XYZ file of C-alpha atoms in Angstrom:
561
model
C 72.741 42.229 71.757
C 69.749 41.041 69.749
C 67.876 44.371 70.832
C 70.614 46.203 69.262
C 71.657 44.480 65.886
C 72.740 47.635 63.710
C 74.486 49.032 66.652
C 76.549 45.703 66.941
C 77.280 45.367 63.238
C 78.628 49.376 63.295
C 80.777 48.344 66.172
C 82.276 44.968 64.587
C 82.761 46.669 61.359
C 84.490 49.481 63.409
C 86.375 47.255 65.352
C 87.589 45.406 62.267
C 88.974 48.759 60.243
C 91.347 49.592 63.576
C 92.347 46.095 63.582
C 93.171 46.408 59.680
C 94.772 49.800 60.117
C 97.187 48.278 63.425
C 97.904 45.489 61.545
C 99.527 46.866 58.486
C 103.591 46.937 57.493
C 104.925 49.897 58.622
C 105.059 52.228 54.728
C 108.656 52.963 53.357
C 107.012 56.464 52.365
C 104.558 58.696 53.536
C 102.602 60.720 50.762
C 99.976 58.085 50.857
C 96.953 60.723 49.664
C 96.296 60.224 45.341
C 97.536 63.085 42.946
C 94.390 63.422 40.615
C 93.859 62.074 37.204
C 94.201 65.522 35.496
C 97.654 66.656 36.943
C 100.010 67.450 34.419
C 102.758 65.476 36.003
C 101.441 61.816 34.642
C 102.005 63.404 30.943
C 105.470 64.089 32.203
C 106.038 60.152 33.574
C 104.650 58.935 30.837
C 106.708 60.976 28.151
C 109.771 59.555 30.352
C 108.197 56.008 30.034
C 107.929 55.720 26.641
C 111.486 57.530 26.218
C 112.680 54.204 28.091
C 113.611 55.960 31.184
C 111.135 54.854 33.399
C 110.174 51.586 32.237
C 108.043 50.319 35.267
C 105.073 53.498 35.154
C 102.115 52.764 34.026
C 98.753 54.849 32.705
C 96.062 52.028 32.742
C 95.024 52.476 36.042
C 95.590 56.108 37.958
C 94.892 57.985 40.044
C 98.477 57.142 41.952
C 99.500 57.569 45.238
C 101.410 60.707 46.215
C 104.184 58.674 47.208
C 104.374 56.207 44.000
C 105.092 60.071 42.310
C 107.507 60.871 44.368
C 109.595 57.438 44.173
C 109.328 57.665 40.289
C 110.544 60.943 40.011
C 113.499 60.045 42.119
C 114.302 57.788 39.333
C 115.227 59.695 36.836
C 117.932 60.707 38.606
C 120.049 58.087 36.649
C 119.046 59.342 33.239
C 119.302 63.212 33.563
C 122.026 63.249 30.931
C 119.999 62.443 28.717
C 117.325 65.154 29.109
C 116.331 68.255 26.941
C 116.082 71.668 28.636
C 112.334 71.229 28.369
C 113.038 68.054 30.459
C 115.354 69.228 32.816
C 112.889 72.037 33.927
C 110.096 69.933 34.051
C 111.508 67.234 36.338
C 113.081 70.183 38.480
C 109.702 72.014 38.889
C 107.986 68.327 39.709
C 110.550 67.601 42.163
C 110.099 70.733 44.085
C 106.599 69.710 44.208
C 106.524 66.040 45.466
C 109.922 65.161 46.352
C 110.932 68.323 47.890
C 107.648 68.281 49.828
C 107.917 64.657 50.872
C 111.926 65.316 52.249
C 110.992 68.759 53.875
C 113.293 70.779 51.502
C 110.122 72.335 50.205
C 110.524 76.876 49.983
C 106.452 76.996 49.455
C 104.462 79.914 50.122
C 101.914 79.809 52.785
C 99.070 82.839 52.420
C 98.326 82.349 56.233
C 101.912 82.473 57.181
C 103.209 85.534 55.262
C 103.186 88.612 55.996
C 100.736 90.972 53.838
C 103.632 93.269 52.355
C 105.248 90.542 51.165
C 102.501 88.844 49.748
C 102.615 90.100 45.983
C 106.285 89.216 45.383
C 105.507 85.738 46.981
C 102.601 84.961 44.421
C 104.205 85.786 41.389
C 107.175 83.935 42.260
C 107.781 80.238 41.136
C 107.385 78.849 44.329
C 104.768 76.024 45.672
C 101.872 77.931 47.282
C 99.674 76.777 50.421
C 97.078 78.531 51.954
C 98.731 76.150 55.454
C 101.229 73.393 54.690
C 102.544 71.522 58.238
C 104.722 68.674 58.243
C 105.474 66.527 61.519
C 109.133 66.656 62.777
C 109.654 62.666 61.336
C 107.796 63.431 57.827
C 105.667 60.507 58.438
C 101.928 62.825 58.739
C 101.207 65.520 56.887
C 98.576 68.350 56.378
C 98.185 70.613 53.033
C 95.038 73.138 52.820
C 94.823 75.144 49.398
C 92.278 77.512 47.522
C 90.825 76.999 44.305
C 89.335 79.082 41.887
C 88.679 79.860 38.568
C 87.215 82.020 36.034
C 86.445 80.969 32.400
C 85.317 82.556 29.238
C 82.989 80.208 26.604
C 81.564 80.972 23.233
C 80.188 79.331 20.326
C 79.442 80.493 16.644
C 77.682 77.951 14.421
C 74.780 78.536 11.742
C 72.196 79.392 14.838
C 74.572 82.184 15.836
C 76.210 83.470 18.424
C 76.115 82.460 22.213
C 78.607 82.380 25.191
C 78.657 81.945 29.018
C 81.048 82.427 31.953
C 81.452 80.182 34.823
C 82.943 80.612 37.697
C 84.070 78.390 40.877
C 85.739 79.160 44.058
C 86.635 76.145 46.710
C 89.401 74.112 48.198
C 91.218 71.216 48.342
C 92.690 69.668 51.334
C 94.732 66.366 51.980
C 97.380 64.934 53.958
C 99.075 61.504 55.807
C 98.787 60.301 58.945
C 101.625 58.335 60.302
C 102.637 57.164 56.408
C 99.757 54.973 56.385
C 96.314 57.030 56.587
C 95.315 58.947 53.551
C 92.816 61.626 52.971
C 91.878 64.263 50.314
C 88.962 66.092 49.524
C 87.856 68.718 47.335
C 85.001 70.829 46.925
C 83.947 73.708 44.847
C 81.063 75.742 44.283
C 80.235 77.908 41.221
C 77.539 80.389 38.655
C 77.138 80.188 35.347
C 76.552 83.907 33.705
C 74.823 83.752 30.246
C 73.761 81.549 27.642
C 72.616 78.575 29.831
C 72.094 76.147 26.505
C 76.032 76.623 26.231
C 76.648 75.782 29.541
C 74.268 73.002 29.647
C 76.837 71.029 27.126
C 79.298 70.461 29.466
C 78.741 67.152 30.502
C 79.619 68.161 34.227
C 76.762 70.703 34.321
C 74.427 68.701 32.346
C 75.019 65.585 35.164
C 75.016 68.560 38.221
C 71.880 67.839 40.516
C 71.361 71.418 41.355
C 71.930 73.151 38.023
C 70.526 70.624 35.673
C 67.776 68.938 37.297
C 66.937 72.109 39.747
C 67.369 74.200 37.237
C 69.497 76.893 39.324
C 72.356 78.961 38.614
C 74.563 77.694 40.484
C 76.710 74.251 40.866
C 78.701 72.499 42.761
C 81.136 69.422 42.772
C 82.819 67.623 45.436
C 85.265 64.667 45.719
C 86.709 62.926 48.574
C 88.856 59.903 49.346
C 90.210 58.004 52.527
C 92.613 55.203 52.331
C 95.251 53.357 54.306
C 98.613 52.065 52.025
C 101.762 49.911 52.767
C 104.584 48.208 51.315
C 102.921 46.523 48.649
C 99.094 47.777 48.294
C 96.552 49.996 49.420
C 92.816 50.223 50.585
C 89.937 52.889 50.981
C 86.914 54.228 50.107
C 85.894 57.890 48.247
C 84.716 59.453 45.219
C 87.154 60.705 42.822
C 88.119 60.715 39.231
C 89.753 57.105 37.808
C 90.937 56.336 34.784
C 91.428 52.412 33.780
C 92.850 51.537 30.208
C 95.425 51.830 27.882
C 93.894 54.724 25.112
C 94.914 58.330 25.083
C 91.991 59.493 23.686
C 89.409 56.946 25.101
C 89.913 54.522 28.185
C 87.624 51.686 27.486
C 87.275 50.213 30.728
C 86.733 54.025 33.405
C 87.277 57.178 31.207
C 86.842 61.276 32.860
C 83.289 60.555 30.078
C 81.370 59.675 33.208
C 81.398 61.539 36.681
C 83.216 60.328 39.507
C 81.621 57.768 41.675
C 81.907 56.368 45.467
C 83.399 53.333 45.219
C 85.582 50.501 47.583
C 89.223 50.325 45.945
C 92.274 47.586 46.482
C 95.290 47.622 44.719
C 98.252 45.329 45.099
C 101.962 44.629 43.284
C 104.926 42.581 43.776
C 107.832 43.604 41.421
C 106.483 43.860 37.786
C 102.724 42.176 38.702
C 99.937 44.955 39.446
C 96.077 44.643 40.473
C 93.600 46.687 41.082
C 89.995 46.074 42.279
C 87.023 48.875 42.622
C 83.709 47.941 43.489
C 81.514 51.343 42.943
C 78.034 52.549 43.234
C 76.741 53.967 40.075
C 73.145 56.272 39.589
C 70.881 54.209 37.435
C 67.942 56.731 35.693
C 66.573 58.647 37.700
C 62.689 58.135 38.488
C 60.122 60.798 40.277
C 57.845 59.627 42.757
C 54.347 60.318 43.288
C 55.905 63.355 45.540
C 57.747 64.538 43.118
C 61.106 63.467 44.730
C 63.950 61.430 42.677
C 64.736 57.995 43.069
C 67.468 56.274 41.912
C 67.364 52.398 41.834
C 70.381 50.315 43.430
C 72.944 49.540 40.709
C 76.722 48.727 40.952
C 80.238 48.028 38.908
C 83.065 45.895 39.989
C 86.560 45.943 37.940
C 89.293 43.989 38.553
C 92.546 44.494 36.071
C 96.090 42.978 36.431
C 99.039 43.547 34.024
C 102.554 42.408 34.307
C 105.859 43.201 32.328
C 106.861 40.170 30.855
C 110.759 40.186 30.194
C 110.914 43.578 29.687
C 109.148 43.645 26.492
C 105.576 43.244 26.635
C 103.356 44.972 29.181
C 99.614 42.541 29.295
C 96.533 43.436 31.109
C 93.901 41.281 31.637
C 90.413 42.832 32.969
C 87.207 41.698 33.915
C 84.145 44.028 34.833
C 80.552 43.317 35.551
C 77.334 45.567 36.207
C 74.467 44.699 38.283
C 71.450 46.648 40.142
C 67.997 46.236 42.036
C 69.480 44.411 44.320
C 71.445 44.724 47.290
C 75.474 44.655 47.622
C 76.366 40.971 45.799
C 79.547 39.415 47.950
C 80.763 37.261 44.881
C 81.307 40.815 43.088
C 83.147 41.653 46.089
C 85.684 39.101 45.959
C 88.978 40.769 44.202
C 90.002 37.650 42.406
C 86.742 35.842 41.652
C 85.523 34.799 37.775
C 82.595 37.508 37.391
C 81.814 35.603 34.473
C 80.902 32.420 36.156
C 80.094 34.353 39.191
C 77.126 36.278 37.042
C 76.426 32.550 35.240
C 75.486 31.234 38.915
C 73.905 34.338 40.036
C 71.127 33.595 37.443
C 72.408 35.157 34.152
C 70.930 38.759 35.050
C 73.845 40.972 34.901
C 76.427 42.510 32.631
C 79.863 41.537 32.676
C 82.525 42.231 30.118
C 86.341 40.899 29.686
C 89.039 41.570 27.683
C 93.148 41.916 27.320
C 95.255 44.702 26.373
C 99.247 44.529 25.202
C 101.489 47.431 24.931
C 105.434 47.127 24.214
C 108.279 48.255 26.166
C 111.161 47.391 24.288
C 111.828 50.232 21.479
C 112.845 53.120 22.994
C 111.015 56.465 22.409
C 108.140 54.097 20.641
C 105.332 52.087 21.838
C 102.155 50.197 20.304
C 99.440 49.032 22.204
C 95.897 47.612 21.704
C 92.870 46.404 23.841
C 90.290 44.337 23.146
C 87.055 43.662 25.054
C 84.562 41.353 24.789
C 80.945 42.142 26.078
C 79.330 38.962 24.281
C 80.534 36.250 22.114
C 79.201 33.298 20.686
C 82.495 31.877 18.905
C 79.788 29.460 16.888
C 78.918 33.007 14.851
C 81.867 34.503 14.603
C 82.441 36.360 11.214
C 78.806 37.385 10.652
C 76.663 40.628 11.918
C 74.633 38.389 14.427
C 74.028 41.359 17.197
C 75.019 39.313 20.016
C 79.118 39.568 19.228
C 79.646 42.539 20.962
C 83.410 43.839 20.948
C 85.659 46.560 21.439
C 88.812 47.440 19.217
C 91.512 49.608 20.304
C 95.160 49.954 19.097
C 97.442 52.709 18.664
C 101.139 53.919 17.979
C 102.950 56.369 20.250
C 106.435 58.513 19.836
C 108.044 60.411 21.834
C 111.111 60.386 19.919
C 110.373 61.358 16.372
C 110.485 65.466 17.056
C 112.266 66.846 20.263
C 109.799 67.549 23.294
C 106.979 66.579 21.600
C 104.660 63.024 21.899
C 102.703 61.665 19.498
C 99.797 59.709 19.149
C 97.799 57.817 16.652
C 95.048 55.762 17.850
C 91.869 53.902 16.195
C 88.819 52.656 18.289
C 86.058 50.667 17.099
C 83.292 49.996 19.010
C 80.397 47.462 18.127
C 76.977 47.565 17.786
C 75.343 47.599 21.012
C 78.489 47.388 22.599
C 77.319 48.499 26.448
C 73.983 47.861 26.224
C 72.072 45.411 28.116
C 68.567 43.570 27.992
C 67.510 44.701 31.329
C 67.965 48.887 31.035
C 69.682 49.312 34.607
C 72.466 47.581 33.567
C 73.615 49.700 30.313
C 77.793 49.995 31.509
C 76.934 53.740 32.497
C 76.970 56.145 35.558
C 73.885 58.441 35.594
C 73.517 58.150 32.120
C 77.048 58.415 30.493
C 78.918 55.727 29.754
C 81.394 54.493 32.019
C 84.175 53.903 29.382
C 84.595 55.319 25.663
C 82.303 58.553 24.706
C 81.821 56.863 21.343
C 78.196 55.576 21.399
C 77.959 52.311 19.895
C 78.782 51.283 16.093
C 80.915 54.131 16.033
C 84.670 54.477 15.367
C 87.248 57.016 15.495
C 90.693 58.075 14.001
C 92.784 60.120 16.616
C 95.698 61.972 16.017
C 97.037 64.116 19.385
C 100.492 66.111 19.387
C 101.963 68.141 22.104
C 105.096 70.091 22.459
C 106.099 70.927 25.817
C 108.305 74.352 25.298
C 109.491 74.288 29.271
C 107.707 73.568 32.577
C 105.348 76.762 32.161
C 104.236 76.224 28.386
C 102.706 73.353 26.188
C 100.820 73.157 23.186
C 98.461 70.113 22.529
C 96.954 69.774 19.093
C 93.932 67.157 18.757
C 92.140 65.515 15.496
C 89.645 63.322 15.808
C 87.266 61.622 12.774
C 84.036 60.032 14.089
C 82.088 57.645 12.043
C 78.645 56.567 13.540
C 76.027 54.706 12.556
C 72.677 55.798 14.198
C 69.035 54.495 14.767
C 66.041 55.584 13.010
C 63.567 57.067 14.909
C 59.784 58.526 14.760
C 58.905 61.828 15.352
C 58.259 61.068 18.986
C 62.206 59.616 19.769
C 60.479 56.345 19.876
C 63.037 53.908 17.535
C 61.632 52.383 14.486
C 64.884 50.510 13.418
C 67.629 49.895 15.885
C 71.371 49.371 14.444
C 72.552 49.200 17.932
C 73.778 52.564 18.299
C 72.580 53.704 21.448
C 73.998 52.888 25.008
C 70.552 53.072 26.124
C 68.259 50.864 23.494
C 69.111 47.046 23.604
C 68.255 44.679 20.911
C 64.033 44.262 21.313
C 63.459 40.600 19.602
C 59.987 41.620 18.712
C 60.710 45.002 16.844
C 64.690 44.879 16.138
C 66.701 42.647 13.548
C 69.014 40.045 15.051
C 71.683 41.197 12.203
C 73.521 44.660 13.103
C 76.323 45.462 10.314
C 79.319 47.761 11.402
C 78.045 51.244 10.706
C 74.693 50.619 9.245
C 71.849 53.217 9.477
C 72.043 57.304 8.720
C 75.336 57.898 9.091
C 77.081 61.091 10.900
C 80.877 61.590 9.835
C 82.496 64.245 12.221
C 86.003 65.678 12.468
C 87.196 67.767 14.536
C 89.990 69.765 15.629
C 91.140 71.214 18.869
C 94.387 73.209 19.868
C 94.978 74.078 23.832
C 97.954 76.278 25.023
C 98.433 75.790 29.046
C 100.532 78.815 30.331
C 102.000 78.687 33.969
C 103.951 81.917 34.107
C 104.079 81.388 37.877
C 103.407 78.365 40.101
C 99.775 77.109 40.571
C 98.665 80.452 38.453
C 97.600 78.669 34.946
C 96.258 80.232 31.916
C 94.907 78.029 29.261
C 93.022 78.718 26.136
C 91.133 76.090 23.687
C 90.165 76.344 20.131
C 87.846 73.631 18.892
C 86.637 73.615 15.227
C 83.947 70.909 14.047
C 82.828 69.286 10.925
C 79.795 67.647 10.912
C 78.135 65.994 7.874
C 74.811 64.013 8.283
C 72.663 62.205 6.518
C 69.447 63.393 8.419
C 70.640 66.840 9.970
C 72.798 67.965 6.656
C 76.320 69.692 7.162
C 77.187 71.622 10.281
C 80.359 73.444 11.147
C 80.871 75.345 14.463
C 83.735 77.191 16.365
C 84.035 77.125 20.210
C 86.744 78.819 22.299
C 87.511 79.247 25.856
C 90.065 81.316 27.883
C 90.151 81.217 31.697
C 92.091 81.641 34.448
C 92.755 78.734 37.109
C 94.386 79.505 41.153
C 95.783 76.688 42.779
C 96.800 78.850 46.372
């Protein structure tokens, strides 16, 4: 055995997963694979939640399981007299989707099982489509294969002129249950980018892809894939995928879609109205070239642990707790769920970044809901009230309708974030994932008005309109980049005690003021066939740089088969 150490350690740990996977409750549901973050169908739940409908679904922590969809649909069973036509078609096209799947009532079209003649009508028909759906006789596994693709249109006119670029992807997704308590998903894609390469290079996917960015080629690729087990009353598993963790439309200030998607280990738990979730992930720190020329990345890691409860049907808290650390290997006391990271990083030596906070959001007005966060990144409660550097918080709060026009929600929201909110004294701990913040994409001592409206005219059609005003303070820096006064607003510079002032007022230094507004029309004349288009106009005003305005629009065409 001692000849063989790793080879013993792969077999315990192996032997431990089966043990962990026989041991569970049997699941009340299969569907145990997540729907992802950008599905349409968590703007439908949550239009229903803050209608009063469907008091118990939450947005501050998704992606959800397949079968946590499905049960929540099922719900609204009780309130369908109450819906809108918009509504009624919406929950009717959703249930065909999940809850028709998940019974085996499901009329989808499968491209491998039809024949060719009858192939046209099939597409263009509102019916689910598969390239190979199969469903065991007791519903309890499950297998679902599709085709992805896309094709999108970009330009931009501002006072440099003219440029515009088309990208295009082609892949798959596939996912599926085994016996109700294995789930698995991946996704992959691979796509070219034809013409203005600058343009392309500001979306923040392509500017973070390996191969396009960094290898300057033309083409891309992205991939995401997740394997988990679930029961009664939790889940487990490991993958990559898109999270979101807070309360903010506009921003989530603890995991936001601002940074890429990340491998990470994930728990989640609940009993009645009390829900926790843990994700310990492994983040890119800057990337370094060796002598060779080949990148290196240095070890660095987050851990996040959030609960919330409903308290008499009134108040919804969360209470969260997150902590960076790297150059090291995997720490065990950040992979305790319910430890104190606080302490935890106190008796670890005081060399890593952790961050708390609370968020509240009310349930009892129907068709209305406020809600605010705040977290805390440093304090010193002895210096509270002044612009001492080291109080380092996060301010969040917003109003929501869904009430005050018919099939249409509303937000207003207002984020503040601090000076050097995010930052950290030892530069591989900054709260980001290869270089983009993990939460908010407000750099610090920044803040931001949003105002977001969208009508839903049926399942196949909704409008979203989006204003934002950005105020942010920056740093003043030499003609090099180097900084020659730091006001803290820049994830990547930490206070320097030898160069940098210990005071940092709100919004100090040159100051940008940006609004901007966006309008997106999403089309789905037939099922998983989507047409959207986006308008974005921008208003920039800066004390160094002097005004700016630019337009950008996009068009494209997205196949879900």
């Amino acid at each position: 055995m001692s000849e063989h150490p790793l080879r013993f350690s792969f077999s315990f740990a192996a032997i431990a997963a089966c043990l962990f996977l026989l041991l569970l409750p049997a699941p009340a549901l299969s569907q145990a694979e997540h729907v992802e973050v950008g599905h349409p169908v968590y703007h439908f739940l949550h239009r229903m939640q803050l209608r009063g409908v469907l008091p118990r679904f939450s947005r501050s922590m998704l992606p959800l399981e397949r079968k946590e969809v499905t049960a929540l649909l099922r719900e609204l069973a009780t309130a369908e007299a109450t819906f809108t036509r918009a509504e009624h078609a919406l929950r009717a096209r959703f249930m065909d989707e999940f809850v028709a799947e998940a019974d085996g009532t499901q009329d989808a079209v499968e491209l491998f099982g039809t024949a060719f003649g009858d192939l046209p009508a099939r597409t263009f028909s509102d019916r689910e489509k598969f390239l190979h759906f199969w469903r065991s006789p007791d519903g309890e596994s499950h297998f679902a294969a599709e085709f992805l693709a896309s094709m999108e249109y970009r330009a931009l006119f501002d006072p440099d002129g003219a440029a515009n670029v088309t990208l295009a992807q082609m892949g798959g997704r596939f996912r599926g249950t085994l016996g109700g308590v294995l789930g698995f998903s991946l996704r992959a894609t691979n796509g070219t980018a034809i013409g203005t390469r600058a343009l392309a290079m500001r979306d923040q996917q392509l500017r973070r892809n390996f191969n396009f960015a960094d290898l300057d080629k033309d083409f891309f690729d992205f991939s995401e894939a997740w394997l988990g087990a679930t029961w009664s009353w939790g889940s487990a598993g490991i993958g990559r995928e898109k999270r979101t963790m807070g309360s903010g439309i506009s921003n989530q200030i603890l995991l936001s879609t601002n940074a890429e998607p990340f491998d990470a280990l994930q728990f989640s738990a609940h009993a009645g109205a009390l829900r926790f979730h843990f994700i310990h992930g492994f983040l890119l720190s800057s990337m370094e070239r060796l002598a060779d020329g080949h990148p290196y990345y240095d070890s660095k890691y987050v851990a996040i642990h959030r609960a919330e409860a409903d308290i008499a049907r009134a108040v919804r808290l969360g209470v969260f707790e997150s902590v960076i650390y790297s150059s090291r290997e995997v720490d065990p006391s950040y992979l305790n769920p319910v430890n104190f990271y606080k302490s935890a990083e106190h008796a670890g030596g005081d060399r890593d970044n952790p961050m708390l906070g609370i968020d509240l959001a009310t349930l009892f007005i129907p068709g209305w809901q406020l809600y605010g966060s705040w977290l805390i990144d440093d304090v010193d409660f002895s210096r509270l009230g002044e612009d001492w550097w080291g109080n380092k918080f996060l301010w969040q709060g917003g109003v929501m309708s869904a009430s005050l026009l018919p099939n249409t929600d509303l937000t207003i929201e207002y984020t503040r974030i601090d000076p050097y909110v995010y930052t950290h004294r030892y530069g591989a701990n900054q709260y980001a994932h290869d270089g983009n913040a993990l939460g908010v994409e407000l750099a610090p001592n920044s803040d931001e008005w949003y105002v977001g409206i969208r009508h839903w005219f049926g399942a196949e059609l909704w409008l979203q309109l989006d204003w934002h005003h950005r105020r942010h303070g920056r740093n003043e820096l030499a003609a090099d980049g180097s900084v020659l006064v730091n006001h803290g607003a820049d994830i990547h510079e930490s206070l320097n005690y030898e160069r940098d002032s210990e005071t940092a007022p709100f919004l100090d230094g040159p100051r940008d003021n940006t609004d901007m507004f966006t309008a997106t029309l999403r089309w789905e004349p037939w099922r998983n066939i989507i047409f959207q288009a986006a308008y974005r106009y921008r208003d920039l005003r800066s004390v160094l740089d002097g005004p700016r305005r630019d337009h950008f629009l996009s068009t494209g065409l997205f196949l879900e088969y």
